[in-house]
PDB file of C-alpha atoms and ligand atoms in Angstrom:
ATOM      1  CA  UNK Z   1       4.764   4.164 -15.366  1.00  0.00           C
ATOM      2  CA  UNK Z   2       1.310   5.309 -13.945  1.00  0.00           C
ATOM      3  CA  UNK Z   3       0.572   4.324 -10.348  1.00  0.00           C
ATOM      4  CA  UNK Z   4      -2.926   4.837  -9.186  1.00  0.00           C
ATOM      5  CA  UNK Z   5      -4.342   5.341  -5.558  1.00  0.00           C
ATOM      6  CA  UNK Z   6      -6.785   2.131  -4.809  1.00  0.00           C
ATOM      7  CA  UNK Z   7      -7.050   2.863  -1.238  1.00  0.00           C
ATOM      8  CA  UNK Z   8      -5.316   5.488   0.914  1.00  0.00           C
ATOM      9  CA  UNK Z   9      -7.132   4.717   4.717  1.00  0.00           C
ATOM     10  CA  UNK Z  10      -5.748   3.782   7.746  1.00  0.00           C
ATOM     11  CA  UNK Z  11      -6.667   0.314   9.097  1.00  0.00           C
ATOM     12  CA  UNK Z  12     -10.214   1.224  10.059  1.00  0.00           C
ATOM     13  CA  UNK Z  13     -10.924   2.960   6.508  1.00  0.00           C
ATOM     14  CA  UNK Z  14     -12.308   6.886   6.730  1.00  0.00           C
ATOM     15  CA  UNK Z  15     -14.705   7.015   8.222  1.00  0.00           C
ATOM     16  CA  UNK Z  16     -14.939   3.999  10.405  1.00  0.00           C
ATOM     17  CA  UNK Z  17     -17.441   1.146  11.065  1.00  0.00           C
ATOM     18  CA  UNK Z  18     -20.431   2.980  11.960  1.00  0.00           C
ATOM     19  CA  UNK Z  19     -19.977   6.511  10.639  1.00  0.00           C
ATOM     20  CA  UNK Z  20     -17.973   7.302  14.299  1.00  0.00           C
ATOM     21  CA  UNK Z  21     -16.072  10.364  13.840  1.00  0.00           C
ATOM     22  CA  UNK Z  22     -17.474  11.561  10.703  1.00  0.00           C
ATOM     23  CA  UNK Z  23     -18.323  15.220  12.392  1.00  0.00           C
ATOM     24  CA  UNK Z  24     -14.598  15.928  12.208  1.00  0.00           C
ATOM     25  CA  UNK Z  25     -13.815  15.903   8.094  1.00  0.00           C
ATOM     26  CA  UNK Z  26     -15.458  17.976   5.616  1.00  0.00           C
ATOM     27  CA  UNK Z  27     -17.759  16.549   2.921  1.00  0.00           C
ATOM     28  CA  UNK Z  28     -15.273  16.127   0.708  1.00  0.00           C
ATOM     29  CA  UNK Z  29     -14.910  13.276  -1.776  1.00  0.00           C
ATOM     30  CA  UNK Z  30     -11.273  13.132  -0.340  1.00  0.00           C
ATOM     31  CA  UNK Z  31     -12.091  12.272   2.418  1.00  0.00           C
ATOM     32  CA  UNK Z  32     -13.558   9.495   1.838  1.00  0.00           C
ATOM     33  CA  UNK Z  33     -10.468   6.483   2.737  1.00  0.00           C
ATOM     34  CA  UNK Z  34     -10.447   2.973   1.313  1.00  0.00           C
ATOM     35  CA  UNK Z  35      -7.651   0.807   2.619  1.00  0.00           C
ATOM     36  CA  UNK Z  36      -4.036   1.385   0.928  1.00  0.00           C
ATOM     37  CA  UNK Z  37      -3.320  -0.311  -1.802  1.00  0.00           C
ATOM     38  CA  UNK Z  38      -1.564   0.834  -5.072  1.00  0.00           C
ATOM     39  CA  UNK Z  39      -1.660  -0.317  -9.066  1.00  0.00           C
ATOM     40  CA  UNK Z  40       1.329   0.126 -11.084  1.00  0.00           C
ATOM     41  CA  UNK Z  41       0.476   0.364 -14.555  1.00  0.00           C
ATOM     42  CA  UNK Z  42       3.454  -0.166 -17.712  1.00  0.00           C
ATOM     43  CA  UNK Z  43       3.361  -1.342 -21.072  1.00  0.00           C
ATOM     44  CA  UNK Z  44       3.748  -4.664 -20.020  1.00  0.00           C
ATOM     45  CA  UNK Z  45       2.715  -5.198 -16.523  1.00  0.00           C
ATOM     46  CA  UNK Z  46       0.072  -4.461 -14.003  1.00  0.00           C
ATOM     47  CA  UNK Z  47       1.498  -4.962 -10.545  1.00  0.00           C
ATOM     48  CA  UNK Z  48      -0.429  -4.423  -7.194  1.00  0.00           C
ATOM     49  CA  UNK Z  49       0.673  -3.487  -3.800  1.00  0.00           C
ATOM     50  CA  UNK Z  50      -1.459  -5.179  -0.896  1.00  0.00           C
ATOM     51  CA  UNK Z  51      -5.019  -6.296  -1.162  1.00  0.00           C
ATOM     52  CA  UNK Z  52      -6.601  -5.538   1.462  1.00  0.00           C
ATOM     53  CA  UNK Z  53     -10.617  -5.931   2.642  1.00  0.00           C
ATOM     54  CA  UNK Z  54     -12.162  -3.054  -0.070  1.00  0.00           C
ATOM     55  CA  UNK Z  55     -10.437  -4.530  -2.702  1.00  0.00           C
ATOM     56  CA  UNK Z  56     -13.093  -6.066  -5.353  1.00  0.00           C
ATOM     57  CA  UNK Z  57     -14.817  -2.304  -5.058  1.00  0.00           C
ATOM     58  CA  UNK Z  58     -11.496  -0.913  -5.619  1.00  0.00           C
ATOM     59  CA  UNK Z  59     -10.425  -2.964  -8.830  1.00  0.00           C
ATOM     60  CA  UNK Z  60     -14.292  -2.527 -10.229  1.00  0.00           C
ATOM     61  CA  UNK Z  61     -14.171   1.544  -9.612  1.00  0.00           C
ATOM     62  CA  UNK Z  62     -10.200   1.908 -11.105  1.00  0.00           C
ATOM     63  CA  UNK Z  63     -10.766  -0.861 -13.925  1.00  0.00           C
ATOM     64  CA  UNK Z  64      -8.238  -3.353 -12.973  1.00  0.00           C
ATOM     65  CA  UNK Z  65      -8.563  -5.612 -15.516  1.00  0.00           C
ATOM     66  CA  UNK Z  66      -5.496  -8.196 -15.096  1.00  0.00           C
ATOM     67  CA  UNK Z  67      -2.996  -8.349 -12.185  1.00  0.00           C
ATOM     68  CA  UNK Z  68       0.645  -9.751 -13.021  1.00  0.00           C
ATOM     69  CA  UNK Z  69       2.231  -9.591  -9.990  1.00  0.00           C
ATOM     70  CA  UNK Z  70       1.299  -7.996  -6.035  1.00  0.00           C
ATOM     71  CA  UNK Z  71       3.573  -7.366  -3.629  1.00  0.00           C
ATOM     72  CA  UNK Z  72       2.648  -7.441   0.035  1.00  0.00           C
ATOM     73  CA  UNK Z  73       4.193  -5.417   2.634  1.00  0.00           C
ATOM     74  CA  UNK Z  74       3.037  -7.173   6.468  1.00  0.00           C
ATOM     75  CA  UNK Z  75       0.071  -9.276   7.038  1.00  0.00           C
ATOM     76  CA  UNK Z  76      -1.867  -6.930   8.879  1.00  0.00           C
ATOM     77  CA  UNK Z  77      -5.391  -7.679   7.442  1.00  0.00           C
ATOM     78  CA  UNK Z  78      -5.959  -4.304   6.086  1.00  0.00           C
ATOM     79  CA  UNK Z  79      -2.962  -5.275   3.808  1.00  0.00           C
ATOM     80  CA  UNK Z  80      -4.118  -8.600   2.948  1.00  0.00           C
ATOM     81  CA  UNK Z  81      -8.242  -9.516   3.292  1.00  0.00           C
ATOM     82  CA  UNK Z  82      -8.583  -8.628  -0.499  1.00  0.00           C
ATOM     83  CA  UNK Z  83      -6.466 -11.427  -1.167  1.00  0.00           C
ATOM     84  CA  UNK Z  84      -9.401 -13.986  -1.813  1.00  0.00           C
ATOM     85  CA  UNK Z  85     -10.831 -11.760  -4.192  1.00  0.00           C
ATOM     86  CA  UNK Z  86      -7.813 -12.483  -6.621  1.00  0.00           C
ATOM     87  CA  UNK Z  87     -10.025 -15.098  -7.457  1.00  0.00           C
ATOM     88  CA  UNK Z  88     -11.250 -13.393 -10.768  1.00  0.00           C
ATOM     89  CA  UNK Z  89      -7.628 -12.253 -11.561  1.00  0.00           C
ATOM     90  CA  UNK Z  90      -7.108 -16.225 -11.732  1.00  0.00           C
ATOM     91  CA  UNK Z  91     -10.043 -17.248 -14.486  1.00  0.00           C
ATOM     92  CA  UNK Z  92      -8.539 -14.500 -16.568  1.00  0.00           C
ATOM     93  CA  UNK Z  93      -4.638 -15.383 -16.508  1.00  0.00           C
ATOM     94  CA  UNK Z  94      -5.340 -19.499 -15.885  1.00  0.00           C
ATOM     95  CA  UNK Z  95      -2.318 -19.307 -13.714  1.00  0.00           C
ATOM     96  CA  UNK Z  96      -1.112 -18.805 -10.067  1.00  0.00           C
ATOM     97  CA  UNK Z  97      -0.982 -15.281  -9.545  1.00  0.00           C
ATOM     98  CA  UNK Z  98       2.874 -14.697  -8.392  1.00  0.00           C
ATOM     99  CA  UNK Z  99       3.139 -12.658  -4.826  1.00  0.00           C
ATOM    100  CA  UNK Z 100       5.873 -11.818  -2.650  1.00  0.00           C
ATOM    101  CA  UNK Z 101       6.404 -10.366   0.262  1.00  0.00           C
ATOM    102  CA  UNK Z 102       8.277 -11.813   3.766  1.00  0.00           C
ATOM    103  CA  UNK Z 103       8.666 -15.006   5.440  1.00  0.00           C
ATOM    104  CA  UNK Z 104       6.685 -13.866   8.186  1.00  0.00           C
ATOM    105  CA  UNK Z 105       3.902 -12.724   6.058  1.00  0.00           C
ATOM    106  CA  UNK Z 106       3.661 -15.895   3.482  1.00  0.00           C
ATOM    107  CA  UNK Z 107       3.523 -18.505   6.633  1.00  0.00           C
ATOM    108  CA  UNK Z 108       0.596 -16.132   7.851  1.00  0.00           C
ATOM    109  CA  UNK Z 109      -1.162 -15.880   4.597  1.00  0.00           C
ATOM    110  CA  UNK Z 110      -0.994 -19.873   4.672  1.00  0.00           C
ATOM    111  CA  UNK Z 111      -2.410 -20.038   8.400  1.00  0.00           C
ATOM    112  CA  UNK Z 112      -5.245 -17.299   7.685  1.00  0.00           C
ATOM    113  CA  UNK Z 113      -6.343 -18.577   3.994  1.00  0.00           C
ATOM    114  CA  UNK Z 114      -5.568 -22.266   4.319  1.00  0.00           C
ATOM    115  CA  UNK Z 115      -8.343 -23.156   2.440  1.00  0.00           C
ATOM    116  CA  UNK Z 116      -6.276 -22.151  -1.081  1.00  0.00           C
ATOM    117  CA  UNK Z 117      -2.678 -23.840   0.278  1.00  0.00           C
ATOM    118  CA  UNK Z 118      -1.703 -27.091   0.111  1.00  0.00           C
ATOM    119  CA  UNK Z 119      -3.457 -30.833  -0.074  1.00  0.00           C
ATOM    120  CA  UNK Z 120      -6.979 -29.418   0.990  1.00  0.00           C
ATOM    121  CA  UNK Z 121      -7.185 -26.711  -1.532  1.00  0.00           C
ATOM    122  CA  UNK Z 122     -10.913 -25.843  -1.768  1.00  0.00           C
ATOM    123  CA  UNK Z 123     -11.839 -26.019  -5.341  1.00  0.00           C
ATOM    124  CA  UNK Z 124     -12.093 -22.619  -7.297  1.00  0.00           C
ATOM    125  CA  UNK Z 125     -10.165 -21.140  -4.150  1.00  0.00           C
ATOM    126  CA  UNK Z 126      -7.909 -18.023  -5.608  1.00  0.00           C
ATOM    127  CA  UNK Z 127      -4.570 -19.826  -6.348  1.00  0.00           C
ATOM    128  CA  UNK Z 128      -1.255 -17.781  -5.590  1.00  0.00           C
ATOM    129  CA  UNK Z 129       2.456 -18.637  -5.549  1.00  0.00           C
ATOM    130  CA  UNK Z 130       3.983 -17.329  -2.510  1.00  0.00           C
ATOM    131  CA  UNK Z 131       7.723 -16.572  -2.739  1.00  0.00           C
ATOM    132  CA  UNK Z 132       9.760 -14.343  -0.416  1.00  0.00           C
ATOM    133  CA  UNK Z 133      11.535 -12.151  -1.875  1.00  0.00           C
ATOM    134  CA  UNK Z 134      14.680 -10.633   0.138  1.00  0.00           C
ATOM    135  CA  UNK Z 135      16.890  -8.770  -2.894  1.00  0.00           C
ATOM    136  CA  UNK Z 136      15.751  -6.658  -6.087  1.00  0.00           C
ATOM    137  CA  UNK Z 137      14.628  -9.189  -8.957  1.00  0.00           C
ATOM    138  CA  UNK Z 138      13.122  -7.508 -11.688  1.00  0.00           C
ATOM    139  CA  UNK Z 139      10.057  -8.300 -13.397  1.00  0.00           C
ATOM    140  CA  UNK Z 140       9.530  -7.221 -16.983  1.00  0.00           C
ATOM    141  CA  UNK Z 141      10.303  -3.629 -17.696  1.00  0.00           C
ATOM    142  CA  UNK Z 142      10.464  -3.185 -13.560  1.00  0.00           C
ATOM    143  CA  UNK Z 143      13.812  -3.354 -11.068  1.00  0.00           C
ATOM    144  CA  UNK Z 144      11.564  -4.487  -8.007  1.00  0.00           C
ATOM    145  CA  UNK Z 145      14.110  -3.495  -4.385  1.00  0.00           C
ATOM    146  CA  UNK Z 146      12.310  -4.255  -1.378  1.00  0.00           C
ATOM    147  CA  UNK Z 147      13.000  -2.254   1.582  1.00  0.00           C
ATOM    148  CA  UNK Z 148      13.202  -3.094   4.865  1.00  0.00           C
ATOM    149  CA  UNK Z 149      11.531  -0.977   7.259  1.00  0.00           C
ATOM    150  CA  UNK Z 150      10.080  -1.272  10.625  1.00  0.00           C
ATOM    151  CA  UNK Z 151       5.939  -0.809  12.190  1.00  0.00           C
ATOM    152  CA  UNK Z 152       6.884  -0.670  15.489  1.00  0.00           C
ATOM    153  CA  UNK Z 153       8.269  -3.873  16.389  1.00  0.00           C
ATOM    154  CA  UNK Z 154       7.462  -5.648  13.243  1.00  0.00           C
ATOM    155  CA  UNK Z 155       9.815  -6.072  10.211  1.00  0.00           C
ATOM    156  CA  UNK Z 156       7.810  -5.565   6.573  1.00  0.00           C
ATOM    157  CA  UNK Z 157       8.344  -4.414   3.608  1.00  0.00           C
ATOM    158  CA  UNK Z 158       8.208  -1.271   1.269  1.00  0.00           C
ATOM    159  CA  UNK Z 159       9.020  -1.185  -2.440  1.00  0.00           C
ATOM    160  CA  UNK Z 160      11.287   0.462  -4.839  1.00  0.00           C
ATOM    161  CA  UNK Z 161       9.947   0.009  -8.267  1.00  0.00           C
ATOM    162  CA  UNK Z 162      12.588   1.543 -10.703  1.00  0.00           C
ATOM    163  CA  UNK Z 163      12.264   5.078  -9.798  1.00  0.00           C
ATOM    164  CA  UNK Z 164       9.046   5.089  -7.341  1.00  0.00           C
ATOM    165  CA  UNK Z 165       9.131   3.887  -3.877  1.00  0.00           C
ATOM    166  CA  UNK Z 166       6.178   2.693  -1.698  1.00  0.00           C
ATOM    167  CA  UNK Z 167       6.113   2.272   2.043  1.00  0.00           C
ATOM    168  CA  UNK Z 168       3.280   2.157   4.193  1.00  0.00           C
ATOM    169  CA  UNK Z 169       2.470   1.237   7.705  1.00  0.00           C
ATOM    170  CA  UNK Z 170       6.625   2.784   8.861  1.00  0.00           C
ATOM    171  CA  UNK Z 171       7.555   3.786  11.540  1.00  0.00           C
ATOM    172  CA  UNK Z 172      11.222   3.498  11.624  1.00  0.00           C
ATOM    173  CA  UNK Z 173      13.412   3.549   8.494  1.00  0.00           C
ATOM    174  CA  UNK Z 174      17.143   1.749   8.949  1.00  0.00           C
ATOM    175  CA  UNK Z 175      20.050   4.014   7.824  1.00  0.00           C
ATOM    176  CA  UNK Z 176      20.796   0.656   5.042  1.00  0.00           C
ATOM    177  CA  UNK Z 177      17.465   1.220   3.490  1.00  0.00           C
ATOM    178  CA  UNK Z 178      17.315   4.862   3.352  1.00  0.00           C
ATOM    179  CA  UNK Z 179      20.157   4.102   1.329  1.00  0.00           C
ATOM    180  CA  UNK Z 180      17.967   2.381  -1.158  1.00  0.00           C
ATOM    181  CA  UNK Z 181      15.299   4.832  -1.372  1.00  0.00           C
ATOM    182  CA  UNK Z 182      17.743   7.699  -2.130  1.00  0.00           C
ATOM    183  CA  UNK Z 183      17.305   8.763  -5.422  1.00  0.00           C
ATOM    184  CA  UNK Z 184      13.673   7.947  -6.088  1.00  0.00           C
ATOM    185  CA  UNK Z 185      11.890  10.450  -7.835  1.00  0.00           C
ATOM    186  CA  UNK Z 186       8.822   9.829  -6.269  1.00  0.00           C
ATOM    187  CA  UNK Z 187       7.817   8.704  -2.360  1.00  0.00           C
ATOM    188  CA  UNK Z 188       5.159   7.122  -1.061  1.00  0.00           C
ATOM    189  CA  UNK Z 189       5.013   7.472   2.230  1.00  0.00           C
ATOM    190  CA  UNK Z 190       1.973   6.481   5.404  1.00  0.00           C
ATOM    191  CA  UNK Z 191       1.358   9.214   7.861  1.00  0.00           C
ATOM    192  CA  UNK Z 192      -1.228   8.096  10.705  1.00  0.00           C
ATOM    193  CA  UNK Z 193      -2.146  11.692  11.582  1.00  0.00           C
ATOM    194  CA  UNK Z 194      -1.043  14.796  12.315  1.00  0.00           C
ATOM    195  CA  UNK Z 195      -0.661  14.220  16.897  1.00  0.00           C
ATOM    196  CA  UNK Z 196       0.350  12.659  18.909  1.00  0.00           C
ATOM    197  CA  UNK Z 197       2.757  10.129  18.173  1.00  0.00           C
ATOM    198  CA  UNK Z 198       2.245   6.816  17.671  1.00  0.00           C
ATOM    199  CA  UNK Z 199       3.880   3.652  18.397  1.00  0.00           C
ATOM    200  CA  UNK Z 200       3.794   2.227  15.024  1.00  0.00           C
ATOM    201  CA  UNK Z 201       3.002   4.335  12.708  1.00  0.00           C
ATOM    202  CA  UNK Z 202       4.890   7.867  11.243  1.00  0.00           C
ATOM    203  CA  UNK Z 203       2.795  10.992  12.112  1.00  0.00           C
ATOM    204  CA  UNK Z 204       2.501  13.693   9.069  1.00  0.00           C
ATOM    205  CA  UNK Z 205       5.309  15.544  11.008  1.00  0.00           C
ATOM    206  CA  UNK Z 206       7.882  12.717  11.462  1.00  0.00           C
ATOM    207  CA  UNK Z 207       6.496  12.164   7.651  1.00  0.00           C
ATOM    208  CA  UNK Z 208       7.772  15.320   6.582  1.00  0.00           C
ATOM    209  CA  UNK Z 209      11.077  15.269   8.044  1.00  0.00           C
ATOM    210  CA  UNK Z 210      12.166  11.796   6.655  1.00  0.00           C
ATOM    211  CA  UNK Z 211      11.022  13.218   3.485  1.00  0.00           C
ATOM    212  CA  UNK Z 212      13.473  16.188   3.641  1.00  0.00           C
ATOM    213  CA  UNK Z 213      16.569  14.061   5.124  1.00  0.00           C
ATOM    214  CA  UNK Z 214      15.863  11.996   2.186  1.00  0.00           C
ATOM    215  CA  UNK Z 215      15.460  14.902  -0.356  1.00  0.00           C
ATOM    216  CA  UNK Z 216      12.922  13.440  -2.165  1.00  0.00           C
ATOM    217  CA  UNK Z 217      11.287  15.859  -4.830  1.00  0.00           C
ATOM    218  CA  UNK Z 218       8.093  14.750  -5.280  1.00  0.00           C
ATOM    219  CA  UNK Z 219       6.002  12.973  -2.037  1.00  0.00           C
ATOM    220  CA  UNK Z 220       2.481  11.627  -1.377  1.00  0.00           C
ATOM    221  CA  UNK Z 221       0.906  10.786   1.924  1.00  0.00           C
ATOM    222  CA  UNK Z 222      -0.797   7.805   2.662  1.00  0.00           C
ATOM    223  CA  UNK Z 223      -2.364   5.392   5.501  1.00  0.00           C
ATOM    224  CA  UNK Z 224      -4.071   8.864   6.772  1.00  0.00           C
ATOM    225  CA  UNK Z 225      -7.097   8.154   9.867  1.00  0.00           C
ATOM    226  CA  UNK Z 226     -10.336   9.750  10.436  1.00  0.00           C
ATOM    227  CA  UNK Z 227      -8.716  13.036  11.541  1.00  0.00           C
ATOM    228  CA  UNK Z 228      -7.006  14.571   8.955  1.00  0.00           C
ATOM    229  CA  UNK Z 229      -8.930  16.911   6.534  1.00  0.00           C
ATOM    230  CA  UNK Z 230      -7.621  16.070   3.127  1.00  0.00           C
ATOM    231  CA  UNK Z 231      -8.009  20.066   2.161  1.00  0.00           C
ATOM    232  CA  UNK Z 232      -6.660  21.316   5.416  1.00  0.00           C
ATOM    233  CA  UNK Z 233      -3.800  19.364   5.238  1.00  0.00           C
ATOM    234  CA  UNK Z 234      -2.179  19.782   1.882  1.00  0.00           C
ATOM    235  CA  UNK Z 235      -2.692  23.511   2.776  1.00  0.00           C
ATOM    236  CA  UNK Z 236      -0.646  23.146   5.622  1.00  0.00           C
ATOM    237  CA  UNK Z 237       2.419  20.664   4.208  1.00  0.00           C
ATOM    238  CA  UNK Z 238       5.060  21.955   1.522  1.00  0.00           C
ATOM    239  CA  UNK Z 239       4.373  22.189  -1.508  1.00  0.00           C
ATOM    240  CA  UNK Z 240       6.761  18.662  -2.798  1.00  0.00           C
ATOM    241  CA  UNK Z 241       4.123  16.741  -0.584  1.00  0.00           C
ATOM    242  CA  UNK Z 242       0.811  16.091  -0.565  1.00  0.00           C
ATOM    243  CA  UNK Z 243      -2.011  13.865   1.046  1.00  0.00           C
ATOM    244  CA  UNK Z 244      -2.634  11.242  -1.881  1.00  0.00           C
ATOM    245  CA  UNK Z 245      -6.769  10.372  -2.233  1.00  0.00           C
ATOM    246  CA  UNK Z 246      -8.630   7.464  -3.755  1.00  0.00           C
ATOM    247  CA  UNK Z 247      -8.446   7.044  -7.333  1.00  0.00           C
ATOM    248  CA  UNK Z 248      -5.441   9.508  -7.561  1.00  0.00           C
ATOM    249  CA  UNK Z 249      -3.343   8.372 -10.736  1.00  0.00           C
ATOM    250  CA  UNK Z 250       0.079   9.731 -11.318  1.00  0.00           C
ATOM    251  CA  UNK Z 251       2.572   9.709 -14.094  1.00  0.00           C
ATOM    252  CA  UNK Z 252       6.379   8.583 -12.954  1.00  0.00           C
ATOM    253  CA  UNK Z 253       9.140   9.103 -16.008  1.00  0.00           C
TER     254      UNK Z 253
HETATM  255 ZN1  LIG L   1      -2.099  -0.731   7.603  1.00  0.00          ZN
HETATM  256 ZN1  LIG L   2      -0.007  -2.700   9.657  1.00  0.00          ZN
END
């Protein structure tokens, strides 16, 4: 299975909407955040996780040719803008592309992009077929779990795809779905930035420590904001984790 970094931002991207804050990071392509979304890659399937607003530049720059499934964690827009650029995805495969994610999350896809739901369709509008999904199904060659996890107040979703799981946007991790990560070879995890805390989101220390209590061996940092130096960072976290970038590809057994 190869999974490969669209987008590893925050919500704002790095750097933000006007170049703000740009002093702070080295020039470093790294550095340079798109926001998160992943592509699974098997034999048989291409899968996405979240679409969010840079999404047509990511799928041109990483080459994502067909889409079989996406999952969608919350429908925070930085998780879900790109979805109207599925459009293309839809001339290729003639069909619905299948999504799922929460009940919370399809109602609010169906408020914010009305125009492709329902009796009013807009013609040529990107067609999907919402289901919630609340137990693992599997989908080709891939056991899909999802996994429960809270952004502050806000229930959404992470991912265990056979051996790889994917959470972004955490703050708080119930003991009954730590249970369900256990075991994965590979973590994805968000980390907002190194201090203070924050009310919604993990901070690369909190990060760090869920990653130990859940002995995973091999970790990658996402959802990072315009703060935290790609190179300065990786220096400073052990050596099983590290700050995922754009474009990253990885190889899980
Ligand atoms: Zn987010
Ligand atoms: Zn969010």
């Amino acid at each position: 299975m190869k999974v490969t970094f669209l987008g590893t931002g925050t919500s704002m991207g790095v750097p933000v909407a006007g170049g703000f804050k740009r002093k702070e990071l080295a020039h470093d392509p790294r550095n340079e955040r798109t926001r998160c979304s992943a592509w699974i890659q098997t034999e048989n399937t291409s899968l996405v996780i979240d679409t969010g607003p840079e999404f047509r530049i990511q799928s041109i720059r990483s080459d994502v040719k067909n889409i079989d499934y996406v999952l969608i964690t919350h429908e925070h827009m930085d998780h879900i803008a790109g979805l109207d650029d599925l459009r293309m995805y839809n001339y290729v495969s003639k069909d619905p592309i299948p999504v799922f994610t929460t009940e919370t999350a399809v109602r609010s896809i169906k408020k914010r992009f009305d125009y492709m739901f329902g009796e009013n369709k807009y013609p040529g509008s990107t067609s999907l077929s919402l289901t919630v999904i609340e137990s693992a199904i599997t989908l080709n060659e891939l056991k899909i779990t999802p996994l429960p996890v809270y952004h502050g107040d806000l229930n959404i979703l992470g991912f265990r795809i056979n051996g790889f799981s994917y959470l972004t946007d955490v703050k708080t991790i119930p003991d009954s779905t730590k249970k369900l990560i256990k075991g994965s070879e590979c973590l994805v995890l968000s980390a907002l930035r190194w201090e203070p805390e924050h009310p919604t989101h993990l901070t690369i220390p909190e990060a760090i420590k869920l990653i130990e209590e859940l002995e995973i061996a091999q970790a990658y940092l996402i959802h990072m904001n315009s703060y935290v130096d790609h190179q300065e960072t990786n220096d400073r976290l052990p050596s099983n984790i590290r700050l995922a970038y754009d474009m990253q590809t990885i190889e899980i057994d």
